[in-house]
Coordinates of C-alpha atoms in Angstrom, one line a residue:
M30 CA 138.7 89.8 164.3
T31 CA 139.6 89.8 160.7
V32 CA 140.0 93.2 159.2
R33 CA 139.5 93.2 155.3
S34 CA 141.5 95.6 153.3
A35 CA 139.5 98.4 151.4
V36 CA 139.3 97.5 147.7
T37 CA 138.5 100.4 145.2
R38 CA 135.8 99.5 142.8
R39 CA 136.8 100.3 139.3
H40 CA 134.1 100.8 136.6
P41 CA 134.3 98.6 133.5
V42 CA 134.9 102.2 131.7
D43 CA 138.2 102.3 133.2
E44 CA 139.4 98.7 133.0
V45 CA 143.0 98.5 131.6
L46 CA 142.7 95.4 129.9
P47 CA 146.3 93.0 128.9
A48 CA 148.1 94.2 126.3
H49 CA 147.1 91.5 123.9
K50 CA 143.5 92.3 124.4
L51 CA 143.8 95.8 123.9
A52 CA 145.7 95.5 120.8
A53 CA 143.2 93.1 119.3
Y54 CA 140.2 94.9 120.3
G55 CA 141.6 98.4 119.3
F56 CA 142.3 97.3 116.0
Q57 CA 139.0 96.0 115.7
H58 CA 137.8 99.4 116.3
V59 CA 140.3 100.6 113.4
V60 CA 138.9 98.2 111.0
A61 CA 135.1 99.0 111.7
F62 CA 136.3 102.7 111.1
Y63 CA 138.6 102.8 108.7
A64 CA 136.7 102.8 105.5
G65 CA 134.2 105.6 107.0
A66 CA 137.4 107.9 108.2
V67 CA 139.4 107.5 104.9
L68 CA 136.2 108.3 102.7
V69 CA 136.0 111.7 103.9
P70 CA 139.7 113.1 102.7
I71 CA 139.2 111.0 99.3
I72 CA 135.9 112.7 98.6
I73 CA 137.1 116.1 99.5
G74 CA 140.3 115.7 97.6
G75 CA 138.8 114.5 94.6
A76 CA 136.2 117.3 94.5
I77 CA 138.7 120.3 94.7
G78 CA 141.4 118.7 92.7
L79 CA 144.2 117.8 94.7
T80 CA 146.8 115.4 93.3
N81 CA 147.4 112.0 94.2
E82 CA 150.5 113.0 96.3
Q83 CA 148.7 115.6 97.9
L84 CA 145.7 113.1 98.8
I85 CA 148.1 110.9 100.5
H86 CA 149.2 113.8 102.6
L87 CA 145.4 114.5 103.3
I88 CA 144.8 110.7 104.2
N89 CA 147.8 110.4 106.4
A90 CA 146.8 113.5 108.2
D91 CA 143.3 112.3 108.8
L92 CA 144.3 109.0 110.4
F93 CA 147.1 110.7 112.3
T94 CA 144.7 113.6 114.0
C95 CA 141.9 110.8 114.4
G96 CA 144.4 108.7 116.8
I97 CA 145.1 111.9 118.6
A98 CA 141.2 112.9 118.9
S99 CA 140.3 109.5 120.1
I100 CA 143.1 109.6 122.8
I101 CA 141.8 112.8 124.0
Q102 CA 138.2 111.8 124.0
A103 CA 138.9 108.5 125.6
V104 CA 141.6 109.3 128.1
G105 CA 140.6 112.4 129.0
F106 CA 142.7 115.5 130.2
R107 CA 141.6 117.7 133.1
K108 CA 138.1 119.0 132.1
I109 CA 138.6 117.7 128.3
G110 CA 137.4 114.3 127.1
V111 CA 134.3 112.4 128.2
K112 CA 136.6 109.3 129.5
L113 CA 134.5 106.9 127.5
P114 CA 135.0 104.4 124.7
L115 CA 134.3 107.1 121.8
L116 CA 136.3 106.9 118.6
Q117 CA 136.5 110.2 116.9
G118 CA 136.4 110.7 113.1
V119 CA 136.1 113.4 110.6
T120 CA 132.2 114.4 110.3
F121 CA 130.5 113.6 107.2
A122 CA 128.5 116.7 107.9
G123 CA 131.5 119.0 106.9
V124 CA 132.0 117.2 103.4
S125 CA 130.0 119.6 101.3
P126 CA 130.8 122.7 103.2
V127 CA 134.4 122.1 102.9
I128 CA 134.3 121.5 99.1
A129 CA 132.2 124.7 99.1
I130 CA 134.5 127.0 100.7
A131 CA 137.4 125.4 98.7
M132 CA 136.0 125.9 95.5
A133 CA 134.7 129.3 96.5
N134 CA 138.3 130.4 97.1
G135 CA 140.1 129.0 93.9
G136 CA 140.0 125.0 94.9
G137 CA 143.2 122.9 95.5
T138 CA 145.5 123.7 98.3
E139 CA 144.8 127.6 98.0
G140 CA 141.2 126.7 98.8
L141 CA 142.2 124.4 101.7
L142 CA 143.8 127.3 103.3
Y143 CA 140.3 129.1 103.7
V144 CA 138.9 125.6 105.2
Y145 CA 141.6 125.2 107.8
G146 CA 141.2 129.0 108.8
A147 CA 137.3 128.3 109.0
V148 CA 137.7 124.5 111.0
I149 CA 140.5 126.2 113.5
V150 CA 137.9 129.1 114.5
A151 CA 135.2 126.9 114.6
G152 CA 136.8 124.4 116.8
L153 CA 137.8 127.3 119.4
F154 CA 134.3 128.6 119.0
T155 CA 133.2 124.8 120.1
F156 CA 135.6 124.6 123.0
L157 CA 134.3 128.0 124.2
I158 CA 130.7 127.2 124.4
A159 CA 131.1 123.8 125.6
P160 CA 129.6 124.5 129.2
W161 CA 126.6 126.4 127.8
F162 CA 125.9 124.2 125.1
S163 CA 122.9 122.3 126.7
R164 CA 121.1 125.9 126.7
L165 CA 121.3 125.9 122.8
L166 CA 119.8 122.6 122.3
R167 CA 116.3 124.3 122.4
F168 CA 117.4 125.8 119.0
F169 CA 118.1 122.3 117.7
P170 CA 115.0 120.2 118.0
P171 CA 114.3 117.1 115.7
V172 CA 112.8 119.2 113.1
V173 CA 116.0 120.8 112.6
T174 CA 118.6 118.2 113.1
G175 CA 116.4 115.7 111.1
T176 CA 116.3 118.1 108.4
V177 CA 120.1 118.9 108.3
I178 CA 121.0 115.1 108.5
A179 CA 118.6 114.3 105.6
I180 CA 119.9 117.2 103.7
I181 CA 123.5 116.2 104.4
G182 CA 122.8 112.5 102.9
I183 CA 120.7 113.8 99.8
A184 CA 123.3 116.5 99.0
L185 CA 126.1 114.3 99.3
L186 CA 124.8 111.6 97.0
P187 CA 125.7 113.5 93.6
V188 CA 129.3 113.4 94.9
A189 CA 129.2 109.4 95.0
V190 CA 127.0 109.4 91.5
N191 CA 129.8 111.5 89.8
D192 CA 132.5 109.1 91.2
A193 CA 130.5 105.9 90.2
V194 CA 130.9 107.1 86.4
T195 CA 134.2 108.4 86.6
N196 CA 136.8 106.5 84.5
P197 CA 139.7 105.6 87.0
A198 CA 142.4 106.0 84.4
T199 CA 141.6 109.5 83.0
H200 CA 139.5 110.6 86.3
E201 CA 137.0 112.0 83.6
Q202 CA 133.1 111.3 83.9
D203 CA 131.8 108.6 81.4
P204 CA 128.5 107.8 82.5
T205 CA 127.8 106.0 79.1
N206 CA 130.2 103.3 80.1
G207 CA 128.6 100.5 81.7
R208 CA 131.8 99.0 83.0
W209 CA 132.3 101.8 85.6
M210 CA 128.5 101.4 86.7
A211 CA 129.2 97.6 87.0
Y212 CA 131.8 98.3 89.4
A213 CA 129.8 100.8 91.5
I214 CA 126.7 98.7 91.7
G215 CA 128.8 95.4 92.2
T216 CA 130.5 96.9 95.3
L217 CA 126.9 98.3 96.4
V218 CA 125.6 94.9 95.9
I219 CA 128.4 93.0 97.8
I220 CA 127.7 95.7 100.7
V221 CA 124.1 94.6 101.0
L222 CA 124.8 90.7 100.7
I223 CA 127.2 91.2 103.6
Q224 CA 124.7 92.9 105.8
R225 CA 122.0 90.8 105.0
F226 CA 123.8 87.2 105.2
F227 CA 126.5 87.9 108.0
R228 CA 126.2 89.1 111.6
G229 CA 128.2 90.7 114.2
F230 CA 131.6 91.9 113.4
T231 CA 131.6 91.0 110.0
A232 CA 128.5 92.9 109.3
T233 CA 129.9 96.2 110.8
I234 CA 132.9 96.1 108.3
A235 CA 130.6 95.5 105.2
V236 CA 131.6 98.8 103.7
L237 CA 135.3 98.0 104.0
L238 CA 135.1 94.4 102.7
G239 CA 133.0 95.9 100.0
L240 CA 135.7 98.1 98.7
V241 CA 138.5 95.2 99.2
I242 CA 136.4 93.1 97.0
G243 CA 135.5 95.8 94.7
S244 CA 139.1 97.1 94.2
A245 CA 140.3 93.7 93.8
T246 CA 138.1 92.6 91.2
A247 CA 139.2 96.4 89.4
Y248 CA 142.8 95.2 89.9
V249 CA 142.4 91.9 88.1
L250 CA 140.6 93.6 85.3
G251 CA 143.4 95.9 84.9
D252 CA 141.4 99.2 86.1
M253 CA 143.5 99.5 89.1
T254 CA 147.4 100.3 89.6
F255 CA 149.4 100.7 92.4
D256 CA 151.9 103.2 90.8
G257 CA 151.6 105.5 93.9
V258 CA 152.3 103.1 96.2
S259 CA 155.9 102.2 95.2
E260 CA 156.6 106.1 95.2
A261 CA 155.6 106.9 98.4
S262 CA 157.9 106.7 101.4
W263 CA 157.3 103.7 104.2
V264 CA 157.6 106.3 106.9
G265 CA 156.6 110.0 106.9
F266 CA 155.1 112.7 108.8
T267 CA 152.5 115.5 107.4
Q268 CA 153.7 118.6 108.8
P269 CA 151.5 121.1 110.3
F270 CA 150.1 123.7 108.0
L271 CA 151.7 121.6 104.8
F272 CA 150.0 123.6 102.1
G273 CA 150.6 127.6 104.0
A274 CA 149.2 129.6 106.7
P275 CA 145.6 129.3 107.2
K276 CA 143.5 132.2 105.9
F277 CA 140.1 133.6 107.1
S278 CA 136.7 134.2 105.8
V279 CA 133.6 135.4 107.8
I280 CA 131.2 133.6 105.8
A281 CA 133.6 130.4 105.7
I282 CA 133.9 130.6 109.3
I283 CA 130.1 131.1 110.3
S284 CA 129.3 127.9 107.8
M285 CA 131.6 125.8 109.9
I286 CA 130.4 126.9 113.1
V287 CA 126.9 125.9 111.8
V288 CA 128.2 122.3 110.7
L289 CA 130.0 122.3 114.5
M290 CA 126.7 123.0 116.1
I291 CA 124.8 120.2 114.2
T292 CA 127.5 117.7 115.1
A293 CA 127.8 118.8 119.0
V294 CA 123.9 117.6 118.9
E295 CA 125.1 114.5 117.3
S296 CA 128.1 114.0 119.6
T297 CA 125.7 114.7 122.7
G298 CA 123.6 112.0 121.5
S299 CA 126.6 109.3 121.0
V300 CA 127.5 110.3 124.5
F301 CA 124.2 109.5 126.2
A302 CA 123.9 106.0 123.8
T303 CA 127.7 105.4 124.9
G304 CA 126.7 106.2 128.8
E305 CA 123.4 103.6 128.5
I306 CA 125.7 101.0 126.9
V307 CA 128.3 101.0 129.4
G308 CA 126.1 102.1 132.5
K309 CA 127.4 105.0 133.2
R310 CA 125.2 108.2 134.1
I311 CA 126.0 111.2 132.2
T312 CA 126.1 114.6 133.5
K313 CA 126.2 118.3 132.2
D314 CA 130.0 118.2 133.1
D315 CA 130.5 115.2 130.8
I316 CA 128.8 116.7 127.9
A317 CA 130.9 119.9 128.2
A318 CA 133.9 117.6 128.2
T319 CA 133.0 115.9 125.1
L320 CA 132.7 119.1 123.4
R321 CA 136.0 120.3 124.6
A322 CA 137.6 117.6 123.3
D323 CA 135.6 118.0 119.8
G324 CA 136.9 121.7 119.9
V325 CA 140.6 120.9 120.5
A326 CA 140.5 118.1 118.0
T327 CA 139.1 120.3 115.8
V328 CA 141.7 122.7 116.3
I329 CA 144.3 120.3 116.0
G330 CA 142.7 118.9 112.6
G331 CA 142.6 122.2 110.9
S332 CA 146.2 122.5 112.1
F333 CA 147.5 119.1 110.7
N334 CA 145.7 119.4 107.6
S335 CA 142.6 117.7 108.4
F336 CA 138.9 118.6 109.2
P337 CA 136.0 118.8 112.1
Y338 CA 135.7 115.9 114.1
T339 CA 133.0 114.0 116.0
A340 CA 132.2 110.6 117.9
F341 CA 131.5 108.0 115.2
S342 CA 128.5 106.3 115.6
E343 CA 129.5 102.9 114.0
N344 CA 132.0 102.4 116.8
V345 CA 129.3 103.3 119.6
G346 CA 127.3 100.3 118.0
L347 CA 130.5 98.2 118.1
V348 CA 130.7 98.9 121.9
R349 CA 127.3 97.2 122.1
L350 CA 128.2 94.4 120.0
T351 CA 131.2 93.4 121.9
R352 CA 130.3 94.5 125.3
V353 CA 134.0 95.5 125.7
R354 CA 133.4 98.8 127.7
S355 CA 137.0 99.9 128.6
R356 CA 137.9 103.3 127.2
W357 CA 141.8 102.1 127.3
V358 CA 140.7 100.1 124.0
V359 CA 139.6 103.3 122.3
A360 CA 143.2 104.7 123.1
A361 CA 144.6 102.0 121.9
A362 CA 142.6 102.4 118.7
G363 CA 144.1 106.0 118.5
A364 CA 147.6 105.0 119.0
I365 CA 147.0 102.2 116.0
M366 CA 145.7 105.0 113.9
I367 CA 148.7 107.7 114.7
V368 CA 151.0 104.5 113.5
L369 CA 149.1 104.3 110.1
G370 CA 149.0 107.9 109.7
L371 CA 152.7 107.8 109.8
L372 CA 153.0 105.2 106.8
P373 CA 152.5 107.0 103.7
K374 CA 152.2 103.6 101.7
T375 CA 149.2 102.6 103.6
A376 CA 147.5 105.9 102.6
A377 CA 149.0 105.5 99.0
V378 CA 147.1 101.9 98.8
V379 CA 143.8 103.6 99.9
A380 CA 144.2 106.5 97.4
S381 CA 144.4 103.7 94.6
I382 CA 140.8 102.6 95.0
P383 CA 139.0 103.1 91.7
S384 CA 136.5 106.2 91.8
P385 CA 133.6 103.8 90.8
V386 CA 134.6 101.3 93.6
L387 CA 134.4 104.3 96.0
G388 CA 131.2 105.7 94.4
G389 CA 129.5 102.4 95.2
A390 CA 130.7 102.3 98.8
A391 CA 129.6 106.1 99.0
L392 CA 126.2 105.7 97.6
A393 CA 125.6 103.1 100.5
L394 CA 127.0 105.5 103.3
F395 CA 125.2 108.6 102.0
A396 CA 122.0 107.4 101.5
T397 CA 122.3 105.9 105.2
V398 CA 122.8 109.4 106.6
A399 CA 119.7 110.7 104.7
V400 CA 117.8 107.6 106.1
V401 CA 118.9 108.6 109.5
G402 CA 117.4 112.3 109.1
I403 CA 114.2 110.7 107.9
Q404 CA 114.4 108.4 111.1
T405 CA 114.9 111.7 113.0
L406 CA 111.9 113.6 111.1
S407 CA 109.7 110.6 112.0
K408 CA 109.5 112.1 115.9
V409 CA 108.1 115.3 114.5
D410 CA 104.6 116.4 114.8
F411 CA 103.6 117.4 111.4
T412 CA 100.1 118.4 112.3
D413 CA 101.9 121.4 113.4
H414 CA 102.0 123.4 110.2
R415 CA 105.2 125.4 111.1
N416 CA 107.3 122.1 111.3
L417 CA 106.1 121.2 107.8
I418 CA 107.1 124.7 106.5
I419 CA 110.5 124.3 108.3
V420 CA 111.3 121.0 106.4
A421 CA 109.8 122.0 103.2
T422 CA 111.5 125.1 102.9
S423 CA 114.8 123.9 104.2
L424 CA 115.0 120.9 101.4
G425 CA 113.8 123.1 98.8
L426 CA 116.5 125.5 98.9
A427 CA 118.9 122.8 99.9
L428 CA 118.2 121.1 96.3
L429 CA 118.1 124.3 94.8
V430 CA 121.9 124.7 95.2
T431 CA 122.3 121.1 94.9
I432 CA 121.0 120.8 91.6
Q433 CA 122.0 124.2 90.3
P434 CA 125.4 125.1 92.1
T435 CA 125.9 128.0 89.6
V436 CA 123.1 130.2 91.3
S437 CA 125.9 131.0 93.9
E438 CA 127.0 133.2 91.1
G439 CA 123.8 135.4 91.0
V440 CA 123.9 136.3 94.7
P441 CA 125.8 139.4 96.3
S442 CA 129.4 138.2 96.9
W443 CA 128.8 138.1 100.9
L444 CA 126.0 135.7 100.2
E445 CA 128.0 133.7 97.7
L446 CA 129.3 130.7 100.1
L447 CA 126.0 130.5 101.8
F448 CA 124.4 129.4 98.4
S449 CA 127.5 127.6 97.1
S450 CA 126.4 124.6 99.3
G451 CA 123.1 123.0 99.7
I452 CA 123.7 121.8 103.3
V453 CA 125.2 125.2 104.5
L454 CA 122.0 126.8 103.1
G455 CA 119.8 124.0 104.2
A456 CA 121.0 124.1 107.6
F457 CA 121.1 127.9 107.9
T458 CA 117.3 128.0 106.7
A459 CA 116.1 125.1 109.3
I460 CA 117.9 126.9 112.3
A461 CA 116.4 130.3 111.2
L462 CA 112.9 129.2 110.6
N463 CA 113.0 127.2 114.1
I464 CA 113.6 130.3 115.8
L465 CA 111.3 132.6 113.6
F466 CA 108.4 130.3 114.2
F467 CA 109.1 129.0 117.7
H468 CA 110.9 131.4 119.7
V469 CA 110.4 134.9 118.3
G470 CA 107.4 137.3 118.7
G471 CA 103.8 136.5 119.7
S472 CA 104.0 132.7 118.6
R473 CA 106.5 131.7 121.3
G474 CA 105.3 129.6 124.2
A475 CA 102.4 127.3 124.5
T476 CA 101.0 126.9 121.0
V477 CA 98.3 124.2 120.0
A478 CA 99.4 121.6 117.5
G479 CA 96.7 120.4 115.3
S480 CA 95.3 123.9 114.6
P481 CA 97.4 125.3 111.7
G482 CA 97.7 129.0 112.2
D483 CA 96.6 129.3 115.8
S484 CA 99.0 130.4 118.1
I485 CA 98.1 130.3 121.9
T486 CA 100.7 132.4 124.0
L487 CA 101.2 131.8 127.9
D488 CA 99.4 135.0 128.6
A489 CA 96.2 134.0 126.7
V490 CA 96.4 130.7 128.4
N491 CA 96.4 132.4 132.0
E492 CA 93.4 134.6 130.7
M493 CA 91.2 131.6 129.4
S494 CA 88.0 130.8 131.0
L495 CA 87.6 127.4 132.3
D496 CA 85.6 126.3 129.4
E497 CA 88.3 127.7 126.8
F498 CA 90.7 125.8 129.0
S499 CA 89.1 122.8 129.0
T500 CA 88.5 122.7 125.3
T501 CA 92.4 123.3 124.7
F502 CA 93.8 120.8 127.2
G503 CA 91.2 118.4 128.0
D504 CA 92.4 115.7 125.8
V505 CA 95.7 115.9 127.5
V506 CA 93.7 113.9 130.4
Q507 CA 91.2 112.2 128.2
G508 CA 88.6 114.8 129.0
S509 CA 88.7 114.5 132.7
D510 CA 86.9 117.4 134.2
W511 CA 88.2 116.9 137.8
V512 CA 91.9 117.3 136.8
V513 CA 91.2 119.9 134.4
R514 CA 89.6 122.0 137.0
R515 CA 92.4 121.5 139.6
A516 CA 94.9 122.4 137.0
Y517 CA 93.1 125.5 136.0
E518 CA 93.0 126.8 139.7
Q519 CA 96.8 126.7 139.7
R520 CA 97.0 129.6 137.6
P521 CA 98.8 132.1 136.4
Y522 CA 101.4 129.7 135.0
A523 CA 105.3 131.4 135.0
D524 CA 106.0 129.1 131.8
A525 CA 105.1 125.8 130.1
H526 CA 106.9 123.9 132.6
A527 CA 104.4 125.3 135.6
L528 CA 101.5 124.4 133.1
R529 CA 102.6 120.8 132.8
E530 CA 103.2 120.5 136.6
A531 CA 99.9 121.8 137.2
F532 CA 98.4 118.9 135.3
Q533 CA 100.8 116.4 136.9
D534 CA 100.0 117.6 140.6
S535 CA 96.2 117.3 139.7
L536 CA 96.4 113.7 138.5
L537 CA 98.0 112.8 142.1
A538 CA 95.4 114.7 144.2
G539 CA 92.8 112.6 142.7
T540 CA 90.5 110.5 145.1
T541 CA 90.2 106.5 144.4
E542 CA 87.0 107.4 143.0
E543 CA 88.3 110.3 141.0
Q544 CA 91.0 108.0 139.6
V545 CA 89.1 105.1 138.5
E546 CA 86.8 107.3 136.7
L547 CA 89.5 108.7 134.9
I548 CA 91.0 105.2 134.3
S549 CA 87.7 104.1 132.9
A550 CA 87.6 107.1 130.6
F551 CA 90.1 105.3 128.3
P552 CA 89.3 103.0 125.9
D553 CA 89.8 99.1 125.8
L554 CA 93.0 98.0 123.8
G555 CA 91.9 96.8 120.6
S556 CA 88.4 98.2 120.3
E557 CA 87.2 99.9 117.4
D558 CA 84.5 101.9 115.6
D559 CA 82.2 100.6 112.8
T560 CA 85.0 101.8 110.3
G561 CA 87.8 99.6 111.8
T562 CA 89.3 102.8 113.4
A563 CA 91.0 102.2 116.9
F564 CA 90.0 104.0 119.6
A565 CA 93.2 104.0 121.4
K566 CA 94.9 106.4 118.8
D567 CA 97.8 106.7 121.0
H568 CA 98.5 103.2 120.1
V569 CA 99.3 103.4 116.4
S570 CA 101.0 100.5 116.2
L571 CA 98.3 98.5 117.1
A572 CA 96.1 99.9 114.3
H573 CA 97.8 97.5 111.8
L574 CA 97.7 94.0 113.2
G575 CA 96.7 90.8 111.6
D576 CA 93.3 89.1 112.6
E577 CA 94.9 86.9 115.0
E578 CA 97.4 89.3 116.7
H579 CA 94.5 91.8 116.9
R580 CA 92.5 88.9 118.8
S581 CA 95.2 88.2 120.9
V582 CA 95.2 92.1 122.4
V583 CA 91.0 92.0 122.7
D584 CA 91.4 88.7 124.7
L585 CA 94.0 90.5 126.7
A586 CA 91.7 93.6 127.2
T587 CA 88.6 91.6 128.2
A588 CA 90.2 89.5 130.6
Y589 CA 91.8 92.6 132.4
R590 CA 88.2 94.5 132.3
D591 CA 86.8 91.5 133.9
H592 CA 89.1 91.1 136.4
F593 CA 89.7 94.6 137.5
G594 CA 86.6 96.6 136.5
F595 CA 88.6 99.1 134.4
P596 CA 90.3 99.2 131.0
L597 CA 93.8 98.2 130.7
V598 CA 96.0 101.4 130.0
I599 CA 99.6 101.1 128.7
C600 CA 101.5 104.2 127.8
A601 CA 102.1 103.5 123.8
A602 CA 105.4 106.0 123.5
E603 CA 107.2 103.4 126.1
T604 CA 105.6 100.1 124.8
E605 CA 105.1 100.7 121.3
H606 CA 105.5 96.8 120.0
Y607 CA 102.6 94.5 120.1
D608 CA 104.4 91.6 121.8
R609 CA 105.7 94.2 124.5
V610 CA 102.2 95.3 125.1
L611 CA 100.9 91.6 125.9
A612 CA 103.7 90.9 127.6
N613 CA 103.2 94.0 129.9
G614 CA 99.1 93.3 130.1
W615 CA 99.5 89.9 131.2
S616 CA 102.1 90.5 133.7
R617 CA 100.0 93.0 135.5
M618 CA 97.1 90.7 136.0
E619 CA 98.9 89.3 139.0
N620 CA 98.7 92.6 140.9
S621 CA 96.2 93.3 143.8
P622 CA 93.1 95.7 142.6
G623 CA 94.7 98.6 144.6
A624 CA 98.2 97.9 143.4
E625 CA 97.1 97.9 139.7
R626 CA 95.1 101.2 140.3
S627 CA 98.5 102.5 141.1
F628 CA 99.9 101.2 138.0
A629 CA 97.5 102.2 135.8
M630 CA 97.6 106.0 137.1
I631 CA 101.4 105.9 136.5
E632 CA 100.6 104.9 132.7
V633 CA 97.9 107.5 132.6
A634 CA 100.5 110.1 133.8
K635 CA 103.3 109.1 131.2
I636 CA 100.5 109.2 128.5
A637 CA 99.5 112.8 129.6
N638 CA 103.2 113.9 129.9
H639 CA 103.6 112.8 126.3
R640 CA 100.3 114.3 125.0
F641 CA 101.4 117.6 126.5
D642 CA 104.7 117.4 124.7
H643 CA 103.0 117.1 121.6
L644 CA 100.0 119.6 122.4
V645 CA 102.5 122.6 123.7
A646 CA 105.4 124.3 122.2
D647 CA 108.7 124.7 124.1
A648 CA 107.1 122.4 126.9
N649 CA 110.4 120.2 127.0
P650 CA 112.9 121.8 124.9
I651 CA 115.8 119.8 126.2
A652 CA 113.7 116.7 125.4
A653 CA 112.6 117.9 122.1
A654 CA 116.2 118.6 121.1
R655 CA 116.5 114.8 120.3
F656 CA 117.7 113.2 123.5
G657 CA 115.0 112.1 125.8
R658 CA 117.6 111.5 128.7
L659 CA 119.2 115.0 128.4
N660 CA 116.4 115.8 131.4
D661 CA 118.8 113.4 133.6
L662 CA 121.5 116.0 133.8
S663 CA 122.2 117.3 137.0

């Protein structure tokens, strides 16, 4: 008998690659990350009036602490670090608040002392609340995160615009000189063209290439010098608290905590995205470990003259692109960044980039941030007027401060910092209004969307007559009387989850005849009324098809009904695209009638679940917090 020795299986995330591959793949991560990483200290340094020498220290500190933060997150120490290929960088969400804090306290290095005090305290706060953060996600639904992210991008655009019209020699704004605008627009055009005509790795470093080409052009034309490079040392270390001991302001600390909470939501999304890419299930402990690492890295950042840290989504995309899943690759990238952070000449080269070139690249980056916010807001139900008020009010106040920053001088001193940053004011407003409308007072609980101003509490639901209940919730199950009646009989409901479960249980309890009746209540895909409006309202994507594509959907729906005797039901939220609808429908034609009835009921249950989420506030606060897979947490 042959006895095989046990072989320990290792997940690809934990695989240690050969040294030459670690170096190559790690350097690739650094290149993809570099432009976004160094932009933050450059923008902050320029805005608060740092000297070129101080800016070099800031860039070195940023790279050095980015390396440390990435190693902590990828390698993991005890319960700190998620042990996934997540590269850490300074968050763009902190740029405007950092500038506001610094300028409110005198600007320059004196203002930075208050920034670092706030950063350190906010990092400690993030570390301490990490185990309980998933409970706070209900306060950060898409209406809040989308609004804040959009505001961040919009509020930062003026910074990019100012750089785009700044004379690189005098560092003074000169918007009437077309030469500086040509550099900015030229850099932006290069980035766009690279994104259009290149794929793969080259496309991921479009911003870096735009900066290199734009700077090279400026150098050839005499608008860029490397005077600071010759003066910088080859090797140097930016010591902790270089500019002095940190100072603390309550308003500055609160502002930075708000920023860290927003970035914690983003980090959580990056963890789930990375977990899906590498094939690893994410648990509550993983989220806590991620945020502990963010907190520790942010404390280190505040101590080493840097800023708040979060996972860089660009590098999450690079993991998907390269399919290299080893976390040790990111650890290698961290080591490379530490080395770069010890080379002042490297930072001096970066600091030499002309302002107009930097402004052109920043226009692309900051506008992209705003678009990400808009994409997040596309998930929000704006038929509920409360969401509309939250977004409109927050955006309006944020732009008020962004366009007229001197309004901060007209408020009490204890509110001055809150009104000195559009991002801080917008974020605070979005969070406060979300709590006011959805978590405080009589409007809390089940609220019917689509009936602006009509808030229905859980107590009111429990006291409804059957007719009232059917009118309110009938559309969830396509007006099916037997489902509504059985759900109604399960009153009283302890919470919105119990109400959902009542509908789910009722759907599963139907007889064969009742299930066929429910399925038959759905319209055929592609069917329209006399005005051309689609009956299948869940499938918004099918409402804008060309004639030929629409005919393909109608042919599928007709063939399906002829074969099974009831309409084809497909959950739009999970099969949105036209080609996937066709592929799904035709593949199901091979099922037996009994099996297909079960498939159809599964789709009906999915549709009911999504309709319930849209109809009832707080129905799924975790899923509503932006990350659908959070309810996989164990």
